[in-house]
Structure formats: structure tokens, C-alpha cells
XYZ file of C-alpha atoms in Angstrom:
749
model
C 64.890 53.601 107.437
C 65.021 57.427 107.470
C 67.202 59.205 104.918
C 70.162 61.289 106.028
C 70.327 64.887 104.810
C 73.254 65.428 102.403
C 74.660 68.235 104.534
C 74.961 65.982 107.592
C 76.684 63.279 105.546
C 79.023 65.886 104.082
C 79.875 67.203 107.561
C 80.644 63.651 108.664
C 83.064 63.254 105.750
C 84.692 66.652 106.372
C 85.136 66.210 110.119
C 86.403 62.631 109.878
C 89.053 63.613 107.326
C 89.890 66.761 109.319
C 90.250 64.722 112.517
C 92.569 62.190 110.896
C 94.728 64.911 109.328
C 94.848 66.803 112.613
C 96.316 63.760 114.350
C 98.779 63.155 111.517
C 100.009 66.767 111.295
C 100.246 67.027 115.078
C 102.468 63.971 114.944
C 104.546 65.556 112.168
C 104.693 68.870 114.123
C 103.288 70.802 111.167
C 100.632 73.577 111.149
C 97.085 72.232 111.368
C 96.033 74.564 108.550
C 97.954 72.378 106.115
C 96.262 69.296 107.555
C 92.843 70.810 106.920
C 93.814 71.623 103.323
C 94.893 68.016 102.774
C 91.596 66.874 104.338
C 89.735 69.098 101.890
C 91.711 67.605 99.024
C 90.625 64.134 100.219
C 86.976 65.224 100.576
C 86.808 66.830 97.137
C 85.264 65.060 94.117
C 88.695 65.112 92.436
C 89.647 61.881 94.265
C 87.068 59.406 93.071
C 88.218 56.423 95.151
C 87.422 58.136 98.533
C 84.059 59.235 99.961
C 83.557 62.856 98.940
C 81.301 65.814 99.627
C 78.043 65.954 97.669
C 76.419 69.316 98.538
C 79.382 71.653 97.979
C 77.194 74.787 97.983
C 76.099 74.236 101.599
C 79.685 73.540 102.610
C 80.761 76.868 101.101
C 78.030 78.615 103.110
C 79.417 77.041 106.266
C 82.876 78.082 105.135
C 81.690 81.699 104.873
C 80.533 81.411 108.481
C 83.994 80.047 109.271
C 85.599 83.199 107.835
C 83.341 85.298 110.058
C 84.411 83.377 113.155
C 88.079 83.498 112.172
C 87.996 87.268 111.780
C 85.936 87.663 114.966
C 88.520 85.659 116.906
C 91.327 87.669 115.291
C 89.605 90.861 116.431
C 89.384 89.502 119.999
C 93.177 89.127 120.026
C 93.623 92.579 118.527
C 93.715 95.921 120.288
C 93.655 99.392 118.752
C 95.965 100.508 121.542
C 98.541 98.013 120.254
C 98.609 99.880 116.952
C 99.507 103.061 118.825
C 102.358 101.286 120.604
C 103.959 99.246 117.825
C 106.255 102.122 116.941
C 107.523 103.608 113.724
C 109.701 100.609 112.859
C 106.729 98.284 112.448
C 104.705 100.882 110.521
C 107.488 101.603 108.018
C 108.297 97.911 107.581
C 104.665 96.800 107.167
C 103.842 99.511 104.610
C 107.039 98.802 102.646
C 106.315 95.064 102.527
C 102.659 95.363 101.558
C 103.030 97.972 98.808
C 106.088 96.292 97.288
C 104.569 92.789 97.417
C 101.303 93.982 95.859
C 103.360 95.526 93.055
C 105.322 92.268 92.674
C 102.103 90.236 92.502
C 100.610 92.513 89.865
C 103.859 92.368 87.872
C 104.094 88.553 87.973
C 100.428 88.173 87.003
C 100.877 90.581 84.113
C 103.901 88.640 82.843
C 101.728 85.525 82.641
C 99.079 87.486 80.745
C 96.384 87.190 83.430
C 93.462 89.587 83.725
C 93.827 92.837 85.632
C 91.588 91.656 88.495
C 93.541 88.381 88.798
C 96.762 90.370 89.062
C 95.385 92.715 91.707
C 93.991 89.878 93.822
C 97.263 87.952 93.454
C 99.124 90.989 94.779
C 96.808 91.126 97.779
C 97.200 87.404 98.470
C 100.991 87.376 98.566
C 101.313 90.659 100.509
C 100.284 89.221 103.910
C 102.387 86.830 105.965
C 100.740 84.212 108.170
C 100.454 85.186 111.833
C 99.494 81.648 112.893
C 102.406 79.956 111.115
C 105.014 82.466 112.352
C 103.779 82.187 115.945
C 104.096 78.412 115.756
C 107.516 78.539 114.119
C 108.847 80.864 116.829
C 107.504 78.541 119.526
C 108.917 75.425 117.888
C 112.337 77.038 117.493
C 112.272 78.450 121.047
C 112.989 82.040 119.960
C 109.800 83.838 121.081
C 111.798 85.851 123.669
C 114.395 87.140 121.202
C 114.445 90.845 120.419
C 113.574 90.684 116.726
C 110.469 88.521 117.287
C 108.709 91.422 119.028
C 109.181 93.562 115.925
C 107.945 90.726 113.682
C 104.786 90.350 115.762
C 104.201 94.117 115.621
C 104.504 93.992 111.824
C 101.993 91.136 111.749
C 99.515 93.148 113.834
C 99.667 95.972 111.293
C 99.425 93.551 108.381
C 96.249 92.064 109.872
C 94.655 95.500 110.028
C 95.814 96.437 106.549
C 94.523 93.092 105.273
C 91.034 94.022 106.481
C 91.333 97.385 104.725
C 92.619 95.649 101.584
C 89.645 93.263 101.598
C 87.265 96.223 101.728
C 89.148 97.931 98.894
C 89.156 94.800 96.741
C 85.434 94.279 97.353
C 84.718 97.852 96.277
C 86.872 97.551 93.177
C 85.337 94.211 92.244
C 81.748 95.418 92.612
C 82.182 98.804 90.922
C 84.849 97.709 88.414
C 86.053 101.284 88.792
C 89.670 102.167 89.394
C 89.224 105.944 89.335
C 90.954 107.909 92.092
C 87.709 109.659 93.133
C 85.917 106.352 93.630
C 88.854 104.997 95.619
C 89.017 108.064 97.853
C 85.273 107.818 98.471
C 85.652 104.162 99.477
C 88.524 104.955 101.839
C 86.582 107.861 103.341
C 83.517 105.706 103.901
C 85.677 103.000 105.465
C 87.328 105.458 107.876
C 83.938 106.980 108.739
C 82.316 103.686 109.690
C 85.466 102.405 111.365
C 85.628 105.367 113.755
C 81.847 105.518 114.264
C 81.431 101.841 115.123
C 84.500 101.823 117.332
C 83.537 104.922 119.327
C 79.883 103.943 119.757
C 80.786 100.321 120.455
C 83.391 101.165 123.104
C 80.914 103.536 124.766
C 77.849 101.256 124.803
C 78.945 97.606 124.854
C 81.077 97.675 128.053
C 78.202 99.492 129.810
C 75.770 96.750 128.767
C 78.162 93.993 129.829
C 78.718 95.643 133.231
C 75.002 96.100 133.876
C 74.214 92.482 132.954
C 77.302 90.813 134.483
C 75.293 88.964 137.148
C 73.063 87.483 134.445
C 75.949 86.424 132.192
C 76.739 82.744 132.581
C 78.969 81.012 130.043
C 76.054 80.067 127.805
C 74.510 83.552 127.896
C 77.863 85.246 127.304
C 78.520 83.051 124.257
C 75.095 83.752 122.744
C 75.313 87.505 123.412
C 78.832 87.720 121.956
C 77.921 85.847 118.792
C 74.742 87.894 118.518
C 76.780 91.101 118.614
C 79.195 89.621 116.076
C 76.504 88.786 113.543
C 74.714 92.093 114.186
C 77.871 93.910 113.140
C 78.219 91.530 110.164
C 74.750 92.555 108.981
C 75.481 96.260 109.556
C 78.741 95.992 107.613
C 76.986 94.273 104.713
C 74.267 96.962 104.688
C 76.991 99.650 104.591
C 78.577 97.958 101.571
C 81.499 96.230 103.329
C 82.415 92.562 103.548
C 80.880 90.511 106.407
C 84.396 89.605 107.579
C 85.105 93.313 108.176
C 82.084 93.562 110.471
C 83.146 90.454 112.414
C 86.651 91.843 112.882
C 85.286 95.200 114.067
C 83.050 93.634 116.720
C 85.887 91.391 117.868
C 88.200 94.401 118.224
C 85.526 96.286 120.203
C 84.995 93.367 122.592
C 88.782 93.041 122.883
C 88.795 96.315 124.844
C 86.375 94.994 127.498
C 87.258 93.123 130.693
C 85.345 90.114 129.339
C 87.670 89.710 126.331
C 89.539 86.634 127.646
C 86.275 85.054 128.799
C 84.636 85.595 125.399
C 87.738 84.349 123.574
C 87.713 81.144 125.626
C 84.003 80.559 124.941
C 84.209 81.333 121.219
C 87.354 79.280 120.571
C 85.632 75.860 120.135
C 83.063 77.380 117.752
C 85.822 79.171 115.841
C 87.899 75.992 115.634
C 84.951 74.021 114.220
C 83.883 76.493 111.550
C 87.484 77.501 110.850
C 88.292 73.867 110.130
C 85.345 73.686 107.715
C 86.629 76.821 105.952
C 90.163 75.485 105.495
C 88.797 72.111 104.389
C 86.697 73.944 101.786
C 89.916 75.624 100.618
C 91.438 72.211 99.978
C 88.280 71.041 98.202
C 88.795 73.690 95.535
C 92.246 72.389 94.626
C 92.241 70.456 91.367
C 95.380 68.273 90.983
C 95.223 68.600 87.208
C 95.243 72.388 87.495
C 98.281 72.305 89.803
C 100.146 70.229 87.223
C 99.045 72.543 84.440
C 100.171 75.643 86.351
C 103.370 74.233 87.833
C 105.472 77.055 86.376
C 103.336 79.903 87.835
C 103.330 78.086 91.206
C 107.125 77.904 91.176
C 107.517 81.541 90.079
C 105.032 82.859 92.670
C 106.661 80.755 95.415
C 110.049 82.270 94.595
C 108.429 85.716 94.432
C 106.988 85.274 97.945
C 110.218 83.963 99.464
C 112.607 86.374 97.757
C 110.212 89.321 97.842
C 109.224 89.024 101.513
C 112.837 88.447 102.567
C 114.091 91.374 100.489
C 111.359 93.943 101.154
C 110.987 92.835 104.777
C 114.700 93.414 105.300
C 114.543 96.711 103.425
C 111.522 97.935 105.378
C 113.072 97.145 108.756
C 116.359 98.723 107.650
C 114.524 101.897 106.610
C 112.986 102.037 110.086
C 116.459 102.305 111.607
C 117.160 98.754 112.773
C 120.466 96.924 112.325
C 121.151 94.696 109.325
C 121.029 91.540 111.443
C 117.655 92.423 112.974
C 116.301 93.448 109.570
C 117.299 90.158 107.932
C 115.917 88.115 110.837
C 112.580 89.902 110.446
C 112.531 89.655 106.664
C 113.395 85.951 106.585
C 110.652 85.215 109.159
C 107.922 86.649 106.915
C 108.496 84.423 103.865
C 105.126 82.674 103.666
C 101.450 83.300 102.981
C 98.600 81.810 104.980
C 95.054 82.322 106.161
C 94.520 85.808 104.719
C 95.620 84.597 101.286
C 92.820 81.999 101.456
C 90.289 84.560 102.686
C 91.158 87.016 99.896
C 91.088 84.174 97.373
C 87.649 83.053 98.574
C 86.501 86.683 98.370
C 87.531 86.792 94.722
C 85.697 83.520 94.012
C 82.517 84.620 95.821
C 82.490 87.915 93.905
C 83.140 86.066 90.649
C 86.002 88.328 89.619
C 88.962 85.917 89.676
C 89.767 82.979 87.443
C 89.380 79.360 88.584
C 93.111 78.635 88.406
C 94.124 81.342 90.914
C 92.719 79.609 94.011
C 94.632 76.294 93.713
C 97.809 78.162 92.749
C 97.698 80.216 95.947
C 96.970 77.116 98.053
C 99.953 75.314 96.554
C 102.219 78.332 97.150
C 101.011 78.551 100.763
C 101.765 74.880 101.421
C 105.293 75.152 99.994
C 106.188 78.402 101.784
C 104.782 77.136 105.083
C 107.021 74.070 105.011
C 110.027 76.289 104.232
C 109.350 78.859 107.010
C 111.426 77.231 109.819
C 114.361 76.789 107.472
C 114.189 80.419 106.359
C 114.151 81.603 109.998
C 117.230 79.470 110.749
C 118.937 80.782 107.613
C 118.577 84.434 108.703
C 121.524 84.585 111.099
C 124.146 82.928 108.871
C 122.870 85.008 105.937
C 123.239 88.221 107.957
C 126.739 87.195 109.070
C 127.675 86.517 105.446
C 126.212 89.844 104.304
C 128.017 91.829 107.008
C 131.304 90.075 106.221
C 131.071 90.827 102.493
C 129.541 94.296 102.613
C 131.865 97.032 101.374
C 133.265 99.085 104.259
C 131.636 102.218 102.891
C 128.175 100.605 102.873
C 128.683 99.201 106.369
C 129.667 102.631 107.677
C 126.654 104.217 105.981
C 124.309 101.650 107.537
C 125.803 102.202 110.996
C 125.393 105.962 110.761
C 121.824 105.631 109.478
C 120.646 103.124 112.097
C 122.177 105.094 114.972
C 120.937 108.402 113.633
C 117.331 107.317 113.265
C 117.147 106.250 116.879
C 117.451 109.850 118.088
C 113.906 111.064 118.683
C 113.009 114.716 118.077
C 110.617 116.413 120.485
C 107.361 117.449 118.924
C 106.516 121.101 119.180
C 103.686 122.370 121.348
C 101.898 123.586 118.239
C 102.083 120.140 116.670
C 100.660 118.500 119.784
C 97.804 120.986 119.959
C 96.917 120.785 116.259
C 96.977 116.967 116.293
C 94.713 116.879 119.357
C 92.286 119.399 117.814
C 92.124 117.504 114.517
C 91.615 114.189 116.285
C 88.810 115.510 118.496
C 87.124 117.400 115.676
C 87.156 114.396 113.330
C 85.822 111.941 115.919
C 83.048 114.225 117.197
C 82.147 115.309 113.655
C 81.687 111.687 112.614
C 79.357 111.137 115.566
C 77.427 114.280 114.641
C 77.126 113.164 110.996
C 75.736 109.825 112.145
C 73.197 111.563 114.420
C 72.075 113.880 111.610
C 71.715 111.010 109.108
C 69.752 108.816 111.537
C 67.536 111.714 112.576
C 66.753 113.110 109.117
C 66.568 109.902 107.074
C 64.996 107.450 109.498
C 63.462 109.060 112.574
C 61.856 112.092 110.918
C 59.849 110.072 108.324
C 58.800 107.709 111.106
C 57.724 110.615 113.326
C 55.672 112.181 110.505
C 53.574 109.006 110.285
C 52.192 109.703 113.760
C 52.418 113.498 114.161
C 51.429 116.269 111.716
C 54.356 117.611 109.671
C 54.949 121.039 111.326
C 54.916 119.608 114.843
C 56.888 116.540 113.778
C 59.580 118.785 112.306
C 59.745 120.909 115.467
C 59.926 117.803 117.654
C 62.702 116.236 115.577
C 64.547 119.563 115.442
C 64.589 119.793 119.240
C 65.548 116.129 119.567
C 68.392 116.371 117.041
C 69.843 119.564 118.535
C 69.770 118.020 122.032
C 71.537 114.910 120.760
C 74.158 117.005 118.952
C 74.704 119.476 121.790
C 77.360 117.678 123.911
C 79.395 116.737 120.841
C 79.176 120.178 119.224
C 80.275 121.752 122.504
C 83.274 119.418 122.614
C 84.197 120.433 119.065
C 84.092 124.129 119.976
C 85.534 124.170 123.506
C 87.725 121.125 124.040
C 91.464 121.872 124.337
C 90.832 125.611 124.760
C 91.975 125.335 128.379
C 94.711 122.750 127.850
C 98.323 123.288 128.896
C 99.411 123.547 125.248
C 96.826 126.237 124.537
C 97.780 128.246 127.659
C 101.491 127.954 126.869
C 101.011 129.235 123.327
C 98.612 132.004 124.414
C 101.367 133.699 126.441
C 103.090 134.598 123.168
C 101.244 137.458 121.441
C 102.194 136.151 118.005
C 100.254 132.939 118.693
C 96.978 134.534 119.734
C 95.603 135.197 116.256
C 96.232 131.617 115.021
C 94.744 130.250 118.258
C 91.643 132.405 117.775
C 91.453 131.059 114.219
C 91.305 127.476 115.510
C 88.370 128.437 117.725
C 86.530 130.249 114.915
C 86.975 127.285 112.538
C 85.542 124.870 115.104
C 82.610 127.192 115.833
C 81.901 127.356 112.084
C 81.935 123.534 111.909
C 79.401 123.373 114.740
C 77.320 126.061 113.024
C 77.370 124.066 109.768
C 75.830 121.066 111.519
C 73.097 123.215 113.057
C 72.492 124.970 109.741
C 72.020 121.597 108.002
C 69.454 120.431 110.558
C 67.523 123.714 110.573
C 67.360 124.052 106.782
C 66.079 120.477 106.454
C 63.372 120.810 109.112
C 62.431 124.511 109.157
C 62.042 127.129 106.417
C 63.303 130.433 107.818
C 65.031 133.451 106.369
C 68.817 133.278 106.339
C 69.277 136.213 108.705
C 66.871 134.819 111.306
C 68.473 131.393 110.967
C 71.949 132.813 111.651
C 70.713 134.646 114.758
C 69.031 131.507 116.151
C 72.131 129.392 115.528
C 74.382 131.959 117.221
C 72.095 131.989 120.257
C 72.143 128.176 120.413
C 75.954 128.120 120.089
C 76.312 130.659 122.910
C 73.937 128.623 125.093
C 75.989 125.490 124.398
C 79.259 127.199 125.287
C 78.022 128.671 128.589
C 75.788 125.779 129.687
C 77.182 124.129 132.835
C 74.921 121.081 132.575
C 76.034 120.513 128.988
C 79.647 120.839 130.112
C 79.114 118.144 132.779
C 77.358 115.930 130.258
C 80.131 116.169 127.656
C 82.800 115.529 130.313
C 80.863 112.517 131.612
C 80.521 111.047 128.103
C 84.245 111.395 127.441
C 85.237 110.017 130.849
C 82.948 107.006 130.362
C 84.494 106.311 126.960
C 88.052 106.563 128.325
C 87.135 104.380 131.299
C 85.674 101.714 129.001
C 88.674 101.917 126.674
C 91.130 101.446 129.562
C 89.083 98.925 131.547
C 90.925 95.837 130.310
C 94.292 97.529 130.710
C 93.446 98.635 134.268
C 92.252 95.135 135.159
C 95.470 93.607 133.807
C 97.477 96.079 135.886
C 95.362 95.272 138.961
C 96.035 91.552 138.525
C 99.735 92.146 138.055
C 99.626 91.013 134.414
C 100.825 94.415 133.170
C 103.280 96.946 134.513
C 101.775 100.331 135.536
C 102.295 103.291 133.216
C 104.820 104.979 135.490
C 107.136 101.938 135.350
C 108.616 103.028 132.007
C 109.515 106.457 133.356
C 111.607 104.893 136.121
C 113.966 103.271 133.613
C 115.871 106.525 133.180
C 116.532 106.452 136.936
C 117.791 102.826 136.765
C 114.788 101.715 138.817
C 112.607 98.765 137.861
C 109.415 97.105 139.022
C 109.599 93.329 139.381
C 107.013 90.829 140.597
C 107.844 88.033 143.020
C 105.575 85.307 144.332
C 106.156 84.116 147.885
C 106.499 80.317 148.005
C 104.117 78.360 150.197
C 106.922 77.393 152.585
C 108.567 80.820 152.944
C 109.769 81.834 156.393
C 108.626 85.401 155.673
C 104.985 84.316 155.975
C 103.256 85.925 158.944
C 105.887 88.670 159.308
C 105.031 92.329 158.774
C 106.911 94.597 156.370
C 108.294 96.495 159.364
C 109.744 93.269 160.793
C 111.205 92.193 157.464
C 112.625 95.707 156.819
C 113.356 95.148 153.109
C 114.337 98.784 152.580
C 117.186 98.750 155.085
C 118.366 95.204 154.304
C 118.152 95.141 150.500
C 117.343 98.723 149.443
C 114.005 97.782 147.823
C 110.439 98.934 148.452
C 107.225 96.908 148.252
C 104.866 98.867 145.976
C 101.857 96.532 146.065
C 100.688 93.099 147.189
C 98.301 90.968 145.119
C 96.514 88.450 147.354
C 94.054 86.380 145.351
C 91.842 88.961 143.623
C 92.623 91.670 146.184
C 95.349 94.235 145.543
C 96.939 96.195 148.393
C 98.625 99.291 146.964
C 101.363 101.024 149.030
C 101.014 98.564 151.943
C 101.545 99.870 155.487
C 104.417 98.841 157.725
C 102.204 96.509 159.785
C 100.930 94.674 156.672
C 101.779 90.982 156.965
C 102.926 88.742 154.122
C 101.328 85.375 153.446
C 102.265 82.372 151.289
C 101.539 82.839 147.565
C 101.298 86.632 147.889
C 102.460 88.308 144.681
C 104.495 91.364 145.616
C 105.639 94.139 143.277
C 109.056 95.426 144.335
C 110.854 98.623 143.271
C 114.653 98.810 143.122
C 117.744 98.812 140.943
C 118.974 95.753 139.074
C 121.551 94.845 141.745
C 119.108 95.385 144.596
C 116.429 93.253 142.947
C 118.910 90.440 142.247
C 119.955 90.420 145.909
C 116.332 90.492 147.019
C 115.448 87.551 144.754
C 118.342 85.524 146.151
C 117.236 86.223 149.735
C 113.665 85.282 148.868
C 114.912 81.935 147.583
C 116.915 81.398 150.788
C 113.849 82.234 152.896
C 112.013 79.242 151.476
C 112.098 76.378 153.965
C 113.564 73.175 152.557
C 112.382 70.097 154.407
C 114.703 67.064 154.389
C 113.667 63.412 154.584
C 114.382 63.085 158.339
C 112.092 65.970 159.193
C 109.360 64.536 156.966
C 109.651 61.170 158.686
C 109.597 62.712 162.168
C 106.445 64.695 161.334
C 104.517 61.515 160.528
C 101.290 61.229 162.542
C 100.658 57.903 164.345
C 97.879 56.385 166.438
C 98.687 54.546 169.696
C 96.764 53.299 172.745
C 97.668 52.761 176.380
C 95.826 51.717 179.525
C 95.500 53.862 182.668
C 97.162 51.840 185.429
C 97.442 52.399 189.147
C 99.738 55.344 189.838
C 99.434 56.803 186.301
C 99.920 60.605 186.233
C 96.631 60.846 184.297
C 94.529 58.909 186.863
C 91.668 61.014 188.224
C 92.266 63.874 185.793
C 89.858 65.176 183.176
C 91.147 65.471 179.550
C 91.953 69.232 179.828
C 93.750 68.635 183.147
C 96.074 66.004 181.662
C 97.795 68.594 179.434
C 98.087 65.983 176.683
C 97.163 68.549 174.013
C 98.997 71.598 175.401
C 102.155 70.003 176.850
C 102.667 67.002 174.596
C 100.996 68.250 171.367
C 98.887 65.107 171.115
C 95.179 64.515 170.677
C 92.929 62.134 172.645
C 91.081 60.448 169.787
C 88.868 58.225 171.959
C 88.402 56.287 175.188
C 87.395 52.672 175.910
C 85.858 52.141 179.336
C 84.874 48.650 180.523
C 82.553 47.008 178.042
C 81.766 50.295 176.333
C 82.787 50.777 172.733
C 85.313 53.395 171.687
C 83.815 56.865 172.143
C 84.898 60.498 172.248
C 86.198 61.632 175.669
C 83.965 63.669 177.959
C 85.909 66.772 178.974
C 84.302 66.749 182.430
C 84.785 63.049 183.189
C 88.090 61.995 184.870
C 90.086 58.972 183.746
C 89.976 55.859 185.940
C 92.189 52.779 186.256
C 91.433 50.373 183.389
C 90.433 53.061 180.872
C 92.122 52.692 177.492
C 93.181 55.985 175.931
C 93.730 56.343 172.121
C 96.304 59.011 171.253
C 97.136 60.693 167.901
C 100.290 62.762 167.390
C 103.734 62.964 165.836
C 105.938 59.973 166.479
C 108.315 61.755 168.878
C 105.502 63.360 170.920
C 103.540 60.129 171.217
C 106.765 58.333 172.282
C 107.349 60.828 175.137
C 103.763 60.413 176.279
C 103.949 56.611 176.294
C 107.197 56.678 178.264
C 105.534 58.927 180.848
C 102.466 56.745 181.190
């Protein structure tokens, strides 16, 4: 009998326990994450009376893969555009919570006398609330549509991003054991550099590849390609000195901007669920019951710190952002738990060997307790806010009212501010791309080229290649925004012309610095000659029409790829168009309606229905299957299940919706019974009106709405009627039709 590999036996134990706990926790309506942790506790060697895992090292390797898939899936649900739209309230609240909770974690750890690294990692673990648990709690309580939940979800989006940044920071600190400000700034700078570089290059290249290969991409191929890209970015992140999870998240967030995001998410989900389960089971395996008993006091203190701290600082952060006290307390009380990121940060500390053994089980125990308490804390928010408002001093209440109303008044940004922000953004992004080109060219391609071509010619070849690669981006640095509306508006004022010229000169100097770096590395020329050559190249870049078209095409392709998913969602009617928000100030709204299958409007044109005159609304677009008809013409007909986008005021849209409901045919039982189809037969007798007539001449189909199913003639079997052969006496005719029509026909015959 062949022996079974230990890893396979261990997987059997893990998955059996995980399956049983999944069923149990589904029954108890509790988060599955807790079920997996309990399964890990059962599979660990700490319970000797149950079958346990033998090869724990291999399981931890699989768990590391699980973290990669978890972060990849999180990236697929993430969008950088969401960060731009979450608003100042979420930013202020998220930053307040994270910084204050990290400080609280460090303080609590220090009070227990733990090491500095334990304290820092503890602060990171308790700073992030659990997105999965809060989503589920909102669904279970039926409050997903409430106003404050949108703000909570925006805070969670920011916390997820900041958690990735925190993981990178903790990894750097753990490896270097250096807490100097210079080292920290260098780490942050390197993180920002690679973040922007990978995002820009990824958004430009990956959607192009997916579009070109769409016809070749079946489900299996798409899954393999997506996971291949994920692990490629994992390797690149590790080579750059970042955690593998950071690379997985980055690739997921890049793919999230493509039109294939939902497809990839659906394909990856089973793989993510499998490896994610193994990761959470491995979390439970590291929990030692004896250690939990020994550290019962720290568990209790940290649990209270999480609950009180998140509720307090969450409320404070949302209040600082200008929200009401009730909204602030609802948000703060919803965030009082830690979850998956606490486990990931804890496992990071274990893998780096910088945290103590007791910290992992403590965090798991705190997570379990706070997760169970989450629904109760959410329910407690409203009565707590009512109590606070009732007992607040009148002076404090008045101060809060003035503050929250005052912060909602938005100030218009100046034209100068808009221009400077745009210039800085463009210069930073294009400079990062140029730095990457220079590094790749000088460090990798030039040594490779010198292996095949003599040094002087290799240098000249690489110089020409590098300058050509840099050209469109350097031109964008120097020229972009020089013809914008902001620039033209400011140029009309004489006082602005010198500062505007300064912005151009600075950007030209930045472009010249890149060229100077490349030339000095590859050619040895006198400084004066070098300056002249660079000025000539810069002038050629500025006045080159082909380079202008190339730089515009690159930028347009990037913007098109970045907006592709958003445009597709708008095309399918899943997202309102951008102009919809501007109509709100005019009391106009866009609303989607789907025509029922039995609507009486089906088959009628828009001109015949005349919605504008009857209800005051206009049909903006019609979505029919995968085809969208924008600004339909008057002769455009409506069909069942068309999804129409209608523009009007609230009152007009309410009236229109009521009329649409009335236009749906309701069929009663009598009509259903009368429409029943029956089969009858009758014989052609002497004097029958059908004697001697062919089937078309009888008018049975046109006049009586019946069908001649077959004819029996003499000893012949039942057969289809011959349209040219008349009926004779003795023929038996088989008729199909509605009961009433067949009855009229039989009475006639």
C-alpha cells in the first residue's frame, strides 16, 4: 500500500475541520473567519485527542500563498478612483483613527513591558477595522442603505490602503531595525515611486494586452493569465524590497480598472476562498490555550482598548470632518473590531521573527471577542448618541452645530492652486517614468548591449535609444498645461507672467537634468558642448509635431484604459453618467426603469407614447440587451424588458413610474382559462361549408384563428394537409386553437 504524503494528509485534516466549522458558523450566522480560526485550533497539536497537522511548515507556506490571494482579491474590489471620491470626511476620520490607535497600541504594550517591536506591531494590528465583518454586520442588521454606512465603507477603503502602506513600513523597520527619520523618508519615497510607476505602466499596458487577446481568453486562460500577472508582481515587489502581499494588492488594483475585473474576480474567488481558508486555519493553529490563559489580562485590556479606542477616535475623527454627533457615533461604534489585517500583520511579524510568540494568540483572541460584540455595538450607537445629545451642555451642543454646519461650506480653489496642483502631478508622474527608463537603460540594457557591440558604438546606440524613449515624457513635462484654460486666464494678468514663465523654466531644467544624466553616463564631452546639444534636443522636442502626437496618444490611451470599466458600467446602466450630478442643482434627476414583459407600451414608438407632453419627462437612453441607444429618435419603438433612462423632476418621475405600473397588463384567471389551447376533430359531411375547399380557402387560420393540425382520409393515417388538395366528404379534420375559437368553428361545421 502506497504511503500518503504528509502535506496531503494535513490538507485533508484542515479542509475537513474547516468544512465542519463553516457549516456550524453558517448555522449560527457568525463570520466564517471565526469558524476557520476554531478549525485551526482543532487542527493544531495543542489538542492531543483530535487528529492534527504534522507538517506545519508546509501549511505555513500555503498560508503565505493564501495571504497573496486575499490581498489580490482585495485589490480587485479596490479602485484608485474611489480614493479620489471618498471625500474629506473619510480621509480625516481614517487618519485620526489609525494614528490614535497605533499610539494606543504602543502605549498599552509599553505598560506591559513588551519590546519596542511588539508594541509597534500591536499598534498596527489594532488600528485596522475588519471590512469583511462590518459588511456582514450591516447586511445582517439590514442597514446597508443608511446614510452613515456609506461613510463607514469609505473609511474602510482608506484603511485598507493605509494597511498596505503600514505593512511595507513595518517590514522596512523590522529588516533594518532603524527608526531614523531619514531611513523612514527613504522608505516612503521608494514606496511612492514604485506605487506610481507600477500603476501607470500597468494601467497603460495590461488593458491593451487583454483587449488584443480577448478572443483567446476563455475562463481557464483568463484565470491562468491573471494569476500569472499576480505572482509576477509579487516577485517584482519582493525584488524591490517590499512584502509579497503589497505586490499582489497592486496587481489586483490594476486589474480592477479593466473591463475584465468582474470576470477575473469571479474566476479567482474559488481559489482565494480555498487558500484564504488555509491561511485563517493556520492562524488558529498558532493559538496556544495555555498562553491565552496566561495572558488573560492583556487580552482583556487590549479588547477594551479596541472597543473604547475605535468608538472614541472613530467618533472624534468623523466629528472633526464636519459630520453630526449622531452620524459620528454610528460610524465610530461600527468600527470596534479587528480582523483579517490584524492576522496578516501578525503573521508578518512572525515570519520576520521580530515579534514575541505570545502576541499572535493574544490578537486572535481579541479579534474573536470584538467580532462577536460588533452587532451589539452597532445597535448601541443610536441610543448612545441620543443619550449624549440629551446630556450635552447647551454650550457644547451649540458649538458642535456651528462647527458641523460651517465645515460643509466648500471654498472654491483658486486658479493658481488648480494650475500648480496639475503641474506638480504631471511632473511627478512623468519624472517617475523617466527615472525608471534611465535606470533600466543604464543599469541593465547598456551592460547587455556592450556584450555584443563595441563600447563606443554601444554607448551611442543606447544614448539614442534612451533619448527616444524619454522624449514623449520629457516633452509632456515641459509643455503640458502651457495651453490650458488656467494658464491662459492667469497670463492675461501682467503680474502673473513672470511666475508662469518660472514654472516653464523649472520644468525645462528638470527635462535638461534627465538628458544631462544620460549624456554624462554614456558620452564624455565638454560641459559647454553638452549644454548646447541638450538645448538643441530640447528645442527639437518642443517643436516636433510627431512627438506631440505621440505624447498625446500615450496620455489618451492611459485615460481610456483608466476609464474603461467606468464607461462600460455607464453603458450597461450600472452607473449614472457624469453629468447626472450637475443636474441636481436644477432639481432634475436620471432614473432607470425596466419595462415589464407584459407592458402595453411594447411596440409603441416614443412619438406615440408622448412622455414629454403627458408626464414632463424625457427618455435619455434605452438599454436593450447589450445594445445602448442614446438620445433615441421619435420613431424608436419600446420593447418588453427595455431598460430606459428617464430625465425629470422628482414629481414627474413619480408620476411616470405610477403610469408605467398601470401600463402593465394584469391577466385574470378567466382570461387565462379562455386562452387555453385545445385539440378537436370533426368530419366533413355533406353540405359542410368546407367541402371542396383547399385549406387556405377555408379561412380557418385567418377568420377563426385556428390551425389545421392534420387530416385523416379513408384508410390513410393522420397526415399534414396538402394546401392544394380540397376537402371531401368523409375527411376528418384535426383543429388546434383557443377554446372559444374552436367552439365557433365546430358550431359552424
